[in-house]
Amino acid sequence: VDLALDHWLPGPDLVPQSIHQAMRYSVFAGGKRLRPALCLEAGQLTGAIESDVLPVACAIEMIHTYSLVHDDLPALDNDDLRRGQPTAHKKYGEAIAILAGDALLTRAFQILSTVPGSGIGAPARIQVMQEIAESIGTLNGMIGGQVADLESEGKTVTADLLNYIHSSKTGALISASVRSGALLGQGAEHELRALTEYGANIGLAFQIVDDILDVVSSAEVLGKTPGKDRSTNKATYPAMFGLEQSRREARRLADEAIKALSRLGEQADSFREMAAFIVERVA
Ligand code: IPE
Ligand code: IPE
Ligand code: MG
Ligand code: MG
Ligand code: MG
């Protein structure tokens, strides 16, 4: 994935250099590459050609990185540390950080719409673009979730709203990562259904664990400043339910995700491992 990202990102010497360097800085600062992994595995499970899925996996990682760059801005979460490095706006200034986020998003859709000798036809490609665009939009997508997250700071929220925030700001793109891979492989109806249910469950579990790690982890391990959610009075699972119940809920969701795969046999083992990873991870 990193090699492919290097290929698909504009070179650092291309003009204007500052923006291309800033895009690369945030993408290559680190990161677990969970979303590309989910996309590639779903492609493999449904019989897609890996070289067709890889650009889509990269586009998704660029979109995810854009969301992190903007999430860290002073106007949003105002964070100084990301992926173990100074945040993009600390390193390049706010204007370039905003534009680098915009540029990563734009480049992603440029890649998704490009067909370089690919085995994927236009209908599948358009379907994947729609899927990803929806997942990061305002209606149950990432932007909608981010807005509700910001507007809930310092307020008492309902469990339903908390669930909406987490499923939208984080769950939706994770689900879309899995579904995109399966759409590229033209997965059967039952495969898509199973992977969709899997994605929704691990997506929510992933953000619950992110909230837990903000409480219990350290900057060295996490690569971001812990304790921020509490100091900014964010609506989080630990704040609403406490750590133990949040951990139980994340595990329950991972179990649900694994149950959804029951008809898929051992070819879905990597998805079972990723569900376990999501609740056991320390960063
Ligand atoms: C962090 O995502 C932001 C959330 C959506 C919770 P990741 O924990 O996947 O961040 P990286 O990509 O590994 O840095
Ligand atoms: C961010 O959630 C979700 C995004 C869409 C970027 P957080 O604000 O909790 O993510 P971190 O903890 O800063 O990575
Ligand atoms: Mg945030
Ligand atoms: Mg944040
Ligand atoms: Mg967080």
mmCIF file of C-alpha atoms and ligand atoms in Angstrom:
data_model
loop_
_atom_site.group_PDB
_atom_site.id
_atom_site.type_symbol
_atom_site.label_atom_id
_atom_site.label_comp_id
_atom_site.label_asym_id
_atom_site.label_seq_id
_atom_site.Cartn_x
_atom_site.Cartn_y
_atom_site.Cartn_z
ATOM 1 C CA VAL A 1 0.000 0.000 0.000
ATOM 2 C CA ASP A 2 2.817 2.400 0.850
ATOM 3 C CA LEU A 3 4.537 1.760 -2.474
ATOM 4 C CA ALA A 4 1.283 2.329 -4.322
ATOM 5 C CA LEU A 5 0.584 5.505 -2.340
ATOM 6 C CA ASP A 6 4.016 6.752 -3.342
ATOM 7 C CA HIS A 7 3.125 6.041 -6.957
ATOM 8 C CA TRP A 8 -0.289 7.741 -6.841
ATOM 9 C CA LEU A 9 0.710 10.866 -4.900
ATOM 10 C CA PRO A 10 2.243 13.744 -6.863
ATOM 11 C CA GLY A 11 6.028 13.843 -6.446
ATOM 12 C CA PRO A 12 7.508 16.123 -3.768
ATOM 13 C CA ASP A 13 9.494 18.073 -6.372
ATOM 14 C CA LEU A 14 6.468 18.990 -8.476
ATOM 15 C CA VAL A 15 5.279 22.598 -8.318
ATOM 16 C CA PRO A 16 3.911 23.839 -5.983
ATOM 17 C CA GLN A 17 6.258 21.759 -3.856
ATOM 18 C CA SER A 18 4.847 22.821 -0.485
ATOM 19 C CA ILE A 19 1.448 21.237 -1.087
ATOM 20 C CA HIS A 20 2.848 17.983 -2.449
ATOM 21 C CA GLN A 21 5.280 17.745 0.440
ATOM 22 C CA ALA A 22 2.495 18.417 2.942
ATOM 23 C CA MET A 23 0.257 15.731 1.359
ATOM 24 C CA ARG A 24 3.093 13.212 1.542
ATOM 25 C CA TYR A 25 4.088 14.258 5.047
ATOM 26 C CA SER A 26 0.691 13.366 6.501
ATOM 27 C CA VAL A 27 0.212 10.192 4.440
ATOM 28 C CA PHE A 28 3.655 8.792 5.260
ATOM 29 C CA ALA A 29 3.804 9.927 8.901
ATOM 30 C CA GLY A 30 2.608 6.438 9.836
ATOM 31 C CA GLY A 31 -0.863 4.999 10.218
ATOM 32 C CA LYS A 32 -2.177 1.479 10.478
ATOM 33 C CA ARG A 33 -3.558 1.344 6.905
ATOM 34 C CA LEU A 34 -6.607 -0.483 8.245
ATOM 35 C CA ARG A 35 -8.987 0.839 5.574
ATOM 36 C CA PRO A 36 -6.779 -0.208 2.619
ATOM 37 C CA ALA A 37 -6.335 -3.614 4.259
ATOM 38 C CA LEU A 38 -10.103 -4.057 4.553
ATOM 39 C CA CYS A 39 -10.605 -3.007 0.942
ATOM 40 C CA LEU A 40 -7.885 -5.320 -0.395
ATOM 41 C CA GLU A 41 -9.115 -8.295 1.638
ATOM 42 C CA ALA A 42 -12.679 -7.769 0.421
ATOM 43 C CA GLY A 43 -11.366 -7.637 -3.129
ATOM 44 C CA GLN A 44 -9.463 -10.855 -2.604
ATOM 45 C CA LEU A 45 -12.437 -12.611 -1.017
ATOM 46 C CA THR A 46 -14.664 -11.747 -3.973
ATOM 47 C CA GLY A 47 -12.073 -12.539 -6.642
ATOM 48 C CA ALA A 48 -11.037 -9.067 -7.782
ATOM 49 C CA ILE A 49 -7.607 -8.554 -9.339
ATOM 50 C CA GLU A 50 -5.335 -7.018 -6.709
ATOM 51 C CA SER A 51 -3.873 -4.422 -9.055
ATOM 52 C CA ASP A 52 -7.428 -3.160 -9.677
ATOM 53 C CA VAL A 53 -8.174 -2.812 -5.969
ATOM 54 C CA LEU A 54 -4.889 -1.219 -4.914
ATOM 55 C CA PRO A 55 -5.576 2.258 -6.399
ATOM 56 C CA VAL A 56 -8.993 2.253 -4.709
ATOM 57 C CA ALA A 57 -7.379 1.244 -1.397
ATOM 58 C CA CYS A 58 -4.925 4.137 -1.831
ATOM 59 C CA ALA A 59 -7.686 6.609 -2.634
ATOM 60 C CA ILE A 60 -9.467 5.558 0.557
ATOM 61 C CA GLU A 61 -6.300 6.044 2.618
ATOM 62 C CA MET A 62 -5.861 9.518 1.079
ATOM 63 C CA ILE A 63 -9.433 10.390 2.057
ATOM 64 C CA HIS A 64 -8.862 9.062 5.570
ATOM 65 C CA THR A 65 -5.660 11.105 5.856
ATOM 66 C CA TYR A 66 -7.496 14.223 4.644
ATOM 67 C CA SER A 67 -10.054 13.652 7.402
ATOM 68 C CA LEU A 68 -7.273 13.450 9.999
ATOM 69 C CA VAL A 69 -5.520 16.604 8.742
ATOM 70 C CA HIS A 70 -8.762 18.577 8.954
ATOM 71 C CA ASP A 71 -9.851 16.935 12.231
ATOM 72 C CA ASP A 72 -6.629 18.197 13.834
ATOM 73 C CA LEU A 73 -7.019 21.825 12.715
ATOM 74 C CA PRO A 74 -7.350 24.524 15.406
ATOM 75 C CA ALA A 75 -10.971 25.099 14.348
ATOM 76 C CA LEU A 76 -11.797 21.420 14.929
ATOM 77 C CA ASP A 77 -9.952 19.300 17.551
ATOM 78 C CA ASN A 78 -6.872 21.546 17.696
ATOM 79 C CA ASP A 79 -4.285 18.768 18.028
ATOM 80 C CA ASP A 80 -0.492 19.053 17.800
ATOM 81 C CA LEU A 81 0.443 15.410 17.392
ATOM 82 C CA ARG A 82 -0.678 12.897 14.749
ATOM 83 C CA ARG A 83 0.827 9.572 13.759
ATOM 84 C CA GLY A 84 3.691 10.368 16.134
ATOM 85 C CA GLN A 85 4.609 13.592 14.301
ATOM 86 C CA PRO A 86 3.614 17.257 14.566
ATOM 87 C CA THR A 87 0.238 17.749 12.881
ATOM 88 C CA ALA A 88 0.156 19.122 9.329
ATOM 89 C CA HIS A 89 -0.835 22.625 10.428
ATOM 90 C CA LYS A 90 1.978 22.686 13.012
ATOM 91 C CA LYS A 91 4.478 21.702 10.353
ATOM 92 C CA TYR A 92 3.208 23.635 7.308
ATOM 93 C CA GLY A 93 0.818 26.241 8.723
ATOM 94 C CA GLU A 94 -2.941 26.254 8.671
ATOM 95 C CA ALA A 95 -3.472 27.395 5.099
ATOM 96 C CA ILE A 96 -1.336 24.643 3.565
ATOM 97 C CA ALA A 97 -2.834 22.053 5.935
ATOM 98 C CA ILE A 98 -6.365 22.974 4.827
ATOM 99 C CA LEU A 99 -5.315 22.832 1.183
ATOM 100 C CA ALA A 100 -3.388 19.572 1.664
ATOM 101 C CA GLY A 101 -6.578 18.003 3.047
ATOM 102 C CA ASP A 102 -8.568 19.350 0.107
ATOM 103 C CA ALA A 103 -5.897 18.110 -2.292
ATOM 104 C CA LEU A 104 -5.857 14.585 -0.829
ATOM 105 C CA LEU A 105 -9.635 14.388 -1.202
ATOM 106 C CA THR A 106 -9.504 15.705 -4.768
ATOM 107 C CA ARG A 107 -6.650 13.415 -5.767
ATOM 108 C CA ALA A 108 -8.560 10.453 -4.344
ATOM 109 C CA PHE A 109 -11.535 11.010 -6.627
ATOM 110 C CA GLN A 110 -9.228 11.651 -9.551
ATOM 111 C CA ILE A 111 -7.667 8.221 -8.933
ATOM 112 C CA LEU A 112 -11.057 6.560 -8.498
ATOM 113 C CA SER A 113 -12.197 7.928 -11.846
ATOM 114 C CA THR A 114 -9.031 6.935 -13.711
ATOM 115 C CA VAL A 115 -8.972 3.684 -15.681
ATOM 116 C CA PRO A 116 -5.335 2.862 -16.496
ATOM 117 C CA GLY A 117 -5.642 -0.455 -18.315
ATOM 118 C CA SER A 118 -7.838 -1.664 -15.540
ATOM 119 C CA GLY A 119 -10.102 -4.695 -15.580
ATOM 120 C CA ILE A 120 -12.819 -2.736 -13.830
ATOM 121 C CA GLY A 121 -15.609 -1.405 -15.982
ATOM 122 C CA ALA A 122 -17.180 2.021 -15.713
ATOM 123 C CA PRO A 123 -20.358 0.842 -13.887
ATOM 124 C CA ALA A 124 -18.410 -0.782 -11.036
ATOM 125 C CA ARG A 125 -16.113 2.214 -10.814
ATOM 126 C CA ILE A 126 -19.039 4.627 -10.582
ATOM 127 C CA GLN A 127 -20.670 2.427 -7.950
ATOM 128 C CA VAL A 128 -17.492 2.522 -5.847
ATOM 129 C CA MET A 129 -17.216 6.299 -6.244
ATOM 130 C CA GLN A 130 -20.822 6.708 -5.107
ATOM 131 C CA GLU A 131 -20.261 4.380 -2.180
ATOM 132 C CA ILE A 132 -17.195 6.268 -0.977
ATOM 133 C CA ALA A 133 -18.686 9.732 -1.605
ATOM 134 C CA GLU A 134 -21.795 8.836 0.408
ATOM 135 C CA SER A 135 -19.734 7.537 3.296
ATOM 136 C CA ILE A 136 -17.877 10.820 3.720
ATOM 137 C CA GLY A 137 -20.807 13.178 3.091
ATOM 138 C CA THR A 138 -23.268 14.921 5.368
ATOM 139 C CA LEU A 139 -26.036 12.289 5.422
ATOM 140 C CA ASN A 140 -24.882 9.574 7.844
ATOM 141 C CA GLY A 141 -21.353 10.101 6.550
ATOM 142 C CA MET A 142 -18.094 11.409 7.906
ATOM 143 C CA ILE A 143 -18.804 15.138 7.592
ATOM 144 C CA GLY A 144 -22.222 14.738 9.200
ATOM 145 C CA GLY A 145 -20.622 12.861 12.078
ATOM 146 C CA GLN A 146 -17.859 15.441 12.457
ATOM 147 C CA VAL A 147 -20.430 18.251 12.608
ATOM 148 C CA ALA A 148 -22.451 16.446 15.283
ATOM 149 C CA ASP A 149 -19.210 15.641 17.157
ATOM 150 C CA LEU A 150 -18.248 19.327 17.254
ATOM 151 C CA GLU A 151 -21.756 20.507 18.106
ATOM 152 C CA SER A 152 -21.980 18.013 20.978
ATOM 153 C CA GLU A 153 -18.881 19.259 22.794
ATOM 154 C CA GLY A 154 -19.790 20.187 26.355
ATOM 155 C CA LYS A 155 -23.362 18.937 25.960
ATOM 156 C CA THR A 156 -25.232 15.970 27.340
ATOM 157 C CA VAL A 157 -26.041 13.678 24.422
ATOM 158 C CA THR A 158 -28.353 10.699 24.097
ATOM 159 C CA ALA A 159 -27.016 7.224 23.385
ATOM 160 C CA ASP A 160 -28.685 7.440 19.964
ATOM 161 C CA LEU A 161 -26.824 10.632 19.092
ATOM 162 C CA LEU A 162 -23.524 9.184 20.318
ATOM 163 C CA ASN A 163 -24.125 6.149 18.159
ATOM 164 C CA TYR A 164 -24.933 8.402 15.186
ATOM 165 C CA ILE A 165 -21.728 10.412 15.700
ATOM 166 C CA HIS A 166 -19.493 7.358 15.874
ATOM 167 C CA SER A 167 -21.142 5.376 13.097
ATOM 168 C CA SER A 168 -21.093 8.410 10.812
ATOM 169 C CA LYS A 169 -17.726 10.042 11.484
ATOM 170 C CA THR A 170 -15.777 6.772 11.506
ATOM 171 C CA GLY A 171 -17.982 3.743 10.818
ATOM 172 C CA ALA A 172 -19.200 4.855 7.415
ATOM 173 C CA LEU A 173 -15.788 5.073 5.689
ATOM 174 C CA ILE A 174 -14.686 1.797 7.284
ATOM 175 C CA SER A 175 -17.855 0.129 5.943
ATOM 176 C CA ALA A 176 -17.307 1.713 2.547
ATOM 177 C CA SER A 177 -13.734 0.375 2.497
ATOM 178 C CA VAL A 178 -14.979 -3.192 2.878
ATOM 179 C CA ARG A 179 -17.901 -2.739 0.501
ATOM 180 C CA SER A 180 -15.763 -1.102 -2.196
ATOM 181 C CA GLY A 181 -13.431 -4.083 -2.314
ATOM 182 C CA ALA A 182 -16.416 -6.432 -2.566
ATOM 183 C CA LEU A 183 -18.037 -4.314 -5.289
ATOM 184 C CA LEU A 184 -14.816 -4.419 -7.324
ATOM 185 C CA GLY A 185 -14.831 -8.205 -7.051
ATOM 186 C CA GLN A 186 -18.503 -8.232 -8.013
ATOM 187 C CA GLY A 187 -19.241 -10.180 -4.874
ATOM 188 C CA ALA A 188 -22.370 -12.288 -4.635
ATOM 189 C CA GLU A 189 -25.405 -10.865 -2.848
ATOM 190 C CA HIS A 190 -24.812 -12.946 0.308
ATOM 191 C CA GLU A 191 -21.131 -11.906 0.414
ATOM 192 C CA LEU A 192 -22.020 -8.222 0.159
ATOM 193 C CA ARG A 193 -24.687 -8.564 2.814
ATOM 194 C CA ALA A 194 -22.292 -10.313 5.209
ATOM 195 C CA LEU A 195 -19.478 -7.841 4.611
ATOM 196 C CA THR A 196 -21.831 -4.870 4.969
ATOM 197 C CA GLU A 197 -23.008 -6.056 8.374
ATOM 198 C CA TYR A 198 -19.414 -6.824 9.321
ATOM 199 C CA GLY A 199 -18.289 -3.325 8.283
ATOM 200 C CA ALA A 200 -21.018 -1.532 10.229
ATOM 201 C CA ASN A 201 -20.143 -3.440 13.409
ATOM 202 C CA ILE A 202 -16.359 -3.084 13.244
ATOM 203 C CA GLY A 203 -16.713 0.558 12.180
ATOM 204 C CA LEU A 204 -18.558 1.471 15.356
ATOM 205 C CA ALA A 205 -16.297 -0.769 17.469
ATOM 206 C CA PHE A 206 -13.259 0.992 16.002
ATOM 207 C CA GLN A 207 -14.373 4.439 17.212
ATOM 208 C CA ILE A 208 -15.374 3.102 20.655
ATOM 209 C CA VAL A 209 -11.849 1.715 21.026
ATOM 210 C CA ASP A 210 -10.411 5.031 19.775
ATOM 211 C CA ASP A 211 -12.329 6.716 22.618
ATOM 212 C CA ILE A 212 -11.049 4.152 25.135
ATOM 213 C CA LEU A 213 -7.443 4.590 23.996
ATOM 214 C CA ASP A 214 -7.775 8.368 24.395
ATOM 215 C CA VAL A 215 -8.431 7.661 28.085
ATOM 216 C CA VAL A 216 -5.965 4.866 28.828
ATOM 217 C CA SER A 217 -3.031 5.238 26.415
ATOM 218 C CA SER A 218 0.063 7.426 26.188
ATOM 219 C CA ALA A 219 1.319 9.812 23.496
ATOM 220 C CA GLU A 220 4.332 7.526 22.835
ATOM 221 C CA VAL A 221 2.160 4.510 22.042
ATOM 222 C CA LEU A 222 -0.780 6.344 20.483
ATOM 223 C CA GLY A 223 1.122 8.901 18.399
ATOM 224 C CA LYS A 224 -1.487 11.509 19.375
ATOM 225 C CA THR A 225 -2.125 13.464 22.560
ATOM 226 C CA PRO A 226 -4.307 11.423 24.928
ATOM 227 C CA GLY A 227 -6.842 12.921 27.298
ATOM 228 C CA LYS A 228 -8.078 15.381 24.680
ATOM 229 C CA ASP A 229 -11.648 14.063 24.579
ATOM 230 C CA ARG A 230 -12.155 14.648 28.267
ATOM 231 C CA SER A 231 -10.514 18.069 28.319
ATOM 232 C CA THR A 232 -12.724 19.214 25.438
ATOM 233 C CA ASN A 233 -15.818 17.474 26.820
ATOM 234 C CA LYS A 234 -16.363 15.315 23.739
ATOM 235 C CA ALA A 235 -19.288 12.938 23.487
ATOM 236 C CA THR A 236 -17.523 9.574 23.914
ATOM 237 C CA TYR A 237 -18.393 6.036 24.963
ATOM 238 C CA PRO A 238 -16.207 6.089 28.101
ATOM 239 C CA ALA A 239 -17.754 9.423 29.156
ATOM 240 C CA MET A 240 -21.265 8.052 28.771
ATOM 241 C CA PHE A 241 -20.863 4.411 29.822
ATOM 242 C CA GLY A 242 -17.501 4.136 31.612
ATOM 243 C CA LEU A 243 -14.469 2.152 30.465
ATOM 244 C CA GLU A 244 -15.634 -1.353 31.346
ATOM 245 C CA GLN A 245 -19.000 -1.092 29.639
ATOM 246 C CA SER A 246 -17.364 0.544 26.615
ATOM 247 C CA ARG A 247 -14.909 -2.349 26.352
ATOM 248 C CA ARG A 248 -17.770 -4.831 26.605
ATOM 249 C CA GLU A 249 -19.690 -3.021 23.877
ATOM 250 C CA ALA A 250 -16.669 -2.987 21.547
ATOM 251 C CA ARG A 251 -16.172 -6.716 22.090
ATOM 252 C CA ARG A 252 -19.871 -7.393 21.538
ATOM 253 C CA LEU A 253 -19.753 -5.500 18.236
ATOM 254 C CA ALA A 254 -16.646 -7.411 17.121
ATOM 255 C CA ASP A 255 -18.450 -10.677 17.953
ATOM 256 C CA GLU A 256 -21.468 -9.513 15.937
ATOM 257 C CA ALA A 257 -19.154 -8.679 13.055
ATOM 258 C CA ILE A 258 -17.613 -12.146 13.178
ATOM 259 C CA LYS A 259 -21.064 -13.751 13.372
ATOM 260 C CA ALA A 260 -22.062 -11.926 10.201
ATOM 261 C CA LEU A 261 -19.282 -13.839 8.400
ATOM 262 C CA SER A 262 -20.565 -17.281 9.377
ATOM 263 C CA ARG A 263 -21.627 -18.240 5.839
ATOM 264 C CA LEU A 264 -18.303 -17.205 4.316
ATOM 265 C CA GLY A 265 -16.074 -20.022 5.579
ATOM 266 C CA GLU A 266 -12.352 -19.851 6.214
ATOM 267 C CA GLN A 267 -11.666 -17.536 3.288
ATOM 268 C CA ALA A 268 -13.015 -14.819 5.613
ATOM 269 C CA ASP A 269 -10.458 -15.587 8.347
ATOM 270 C CA SER A 270 -8.501 -12.392 7.738
ATOM 271 C CA PHE A 271 -11.708 -10.440 8.478
ATOM 272 C CA ARG A 272 -12.103 -12.364 11.731
ATOM 273 C CA GLU A 273 -8.510 -11.466 12.625
ATOM 274 C CA MET A 274 -9.081 -7.810 11.781
ATOM 275 C CA ALA A 275 -12.193 -7.710 13.990
ATOM 276 C CA ALA A 276 -10.112 -9.115 16.856
ATOM 277 C CA PHE A 277 -7.316 -6.638 16.110
ATOM 278 C CA ILE A 278 -9.728 -3.698 16.275
ATOM 279 C CA VAL A 279 -10.749 -4.447 19.853
ATOM 280 C CA GLU A 280 -7.342 -5.639 21.061
ATOM 281 C CA ARG A 281 -5.200 -2.911 19.504
ATOM 282 C CA VAL A 282 -3.208 -0.560 21.736
ATOM 283 C CA ALA A 283 -2.844 2.267 19.188
HETATM 284 C C1 IPE B 1 -7.986 7.630 13.639
HETATM 285 O O1 IPE B 1 -8.004 6.586 12.711
HETATM 286 C C2 IPE B 1 -9.198 8.469 13.466
HETATM 287 C C3 IPE B 1 -10.434 7.743 13.621
HETATM 288 C C4 IPE B 1 -11.288 7.637 12.671
HETATM 289 C C5 IPE B 1 -10.748 7.143 14.904
HETATM 290 P P1 IPE B 1 -6.853 5.480 12.738
HETATM 291 O O2 IPE B 1 -6.672 4.994 14.156
HETATM 292 O O3 IPE B 1 -7.153 4.454 11.709
HETATM 293 O O4 IPE B 1 -5.579 6.328 12.331
HETATM 294 P P2 IPE B 1 -4.250 5.864 11.562
HETATM 295 O O5 IPE B 1 -4.599 5.811 10.128
HETATM 296 O O6 IPE B 1 -3.813 4.535 12.098
HETATM 297 O O7 IPE B 1 -3.269 6.961 11.864
HETATM 298 C C1 IPE B 2 -12.115 11.555 14.193
HETATM 299 O O1 IPE B 2 -12.460 11.147 15.478
HETATM 300 C C2 IPE B 2 -12.857 10.895 13.156
HETATM 301 C C3 IPE B 2 -12.491 11.445 11.843
HETATM 302 C C4 IPE B 2 -13.358 11.435 10.900
HETATM 303 C C5 IPE B 2 -11.174 12.001 11.554
HETATM 304 P P1 IPE B 2 -11.432 11.626 16.556
HETATM 305 O O2 IPE B 2 -11.333 13.100 16.605
HETATM 306 O O3 IPE B 2 -11.731 10.910 17.830
HETATM 307 O O4 IPE B 2 -10.065 11.017 15.951
HETATM 308 P P2 IPE B 2 -8.648 11.209 16.629
HETATM 309 O O5 IPE B 2 -8.750 10.648 18.031
HETATM 310 O O6 IPE B 2 -8.346 12.669 16.606
HETATM 311 O O7 IPE B 2 -7.745 10.370 15.769
HETATM 312 MG MG MG B 3 -12.516 14.731 16.094
HETATM 313 MG MG MG B 4 -9.527 14.285 16.762
HETATM 314 MG MG MG B 5 -10.297 10.074 19.130
#
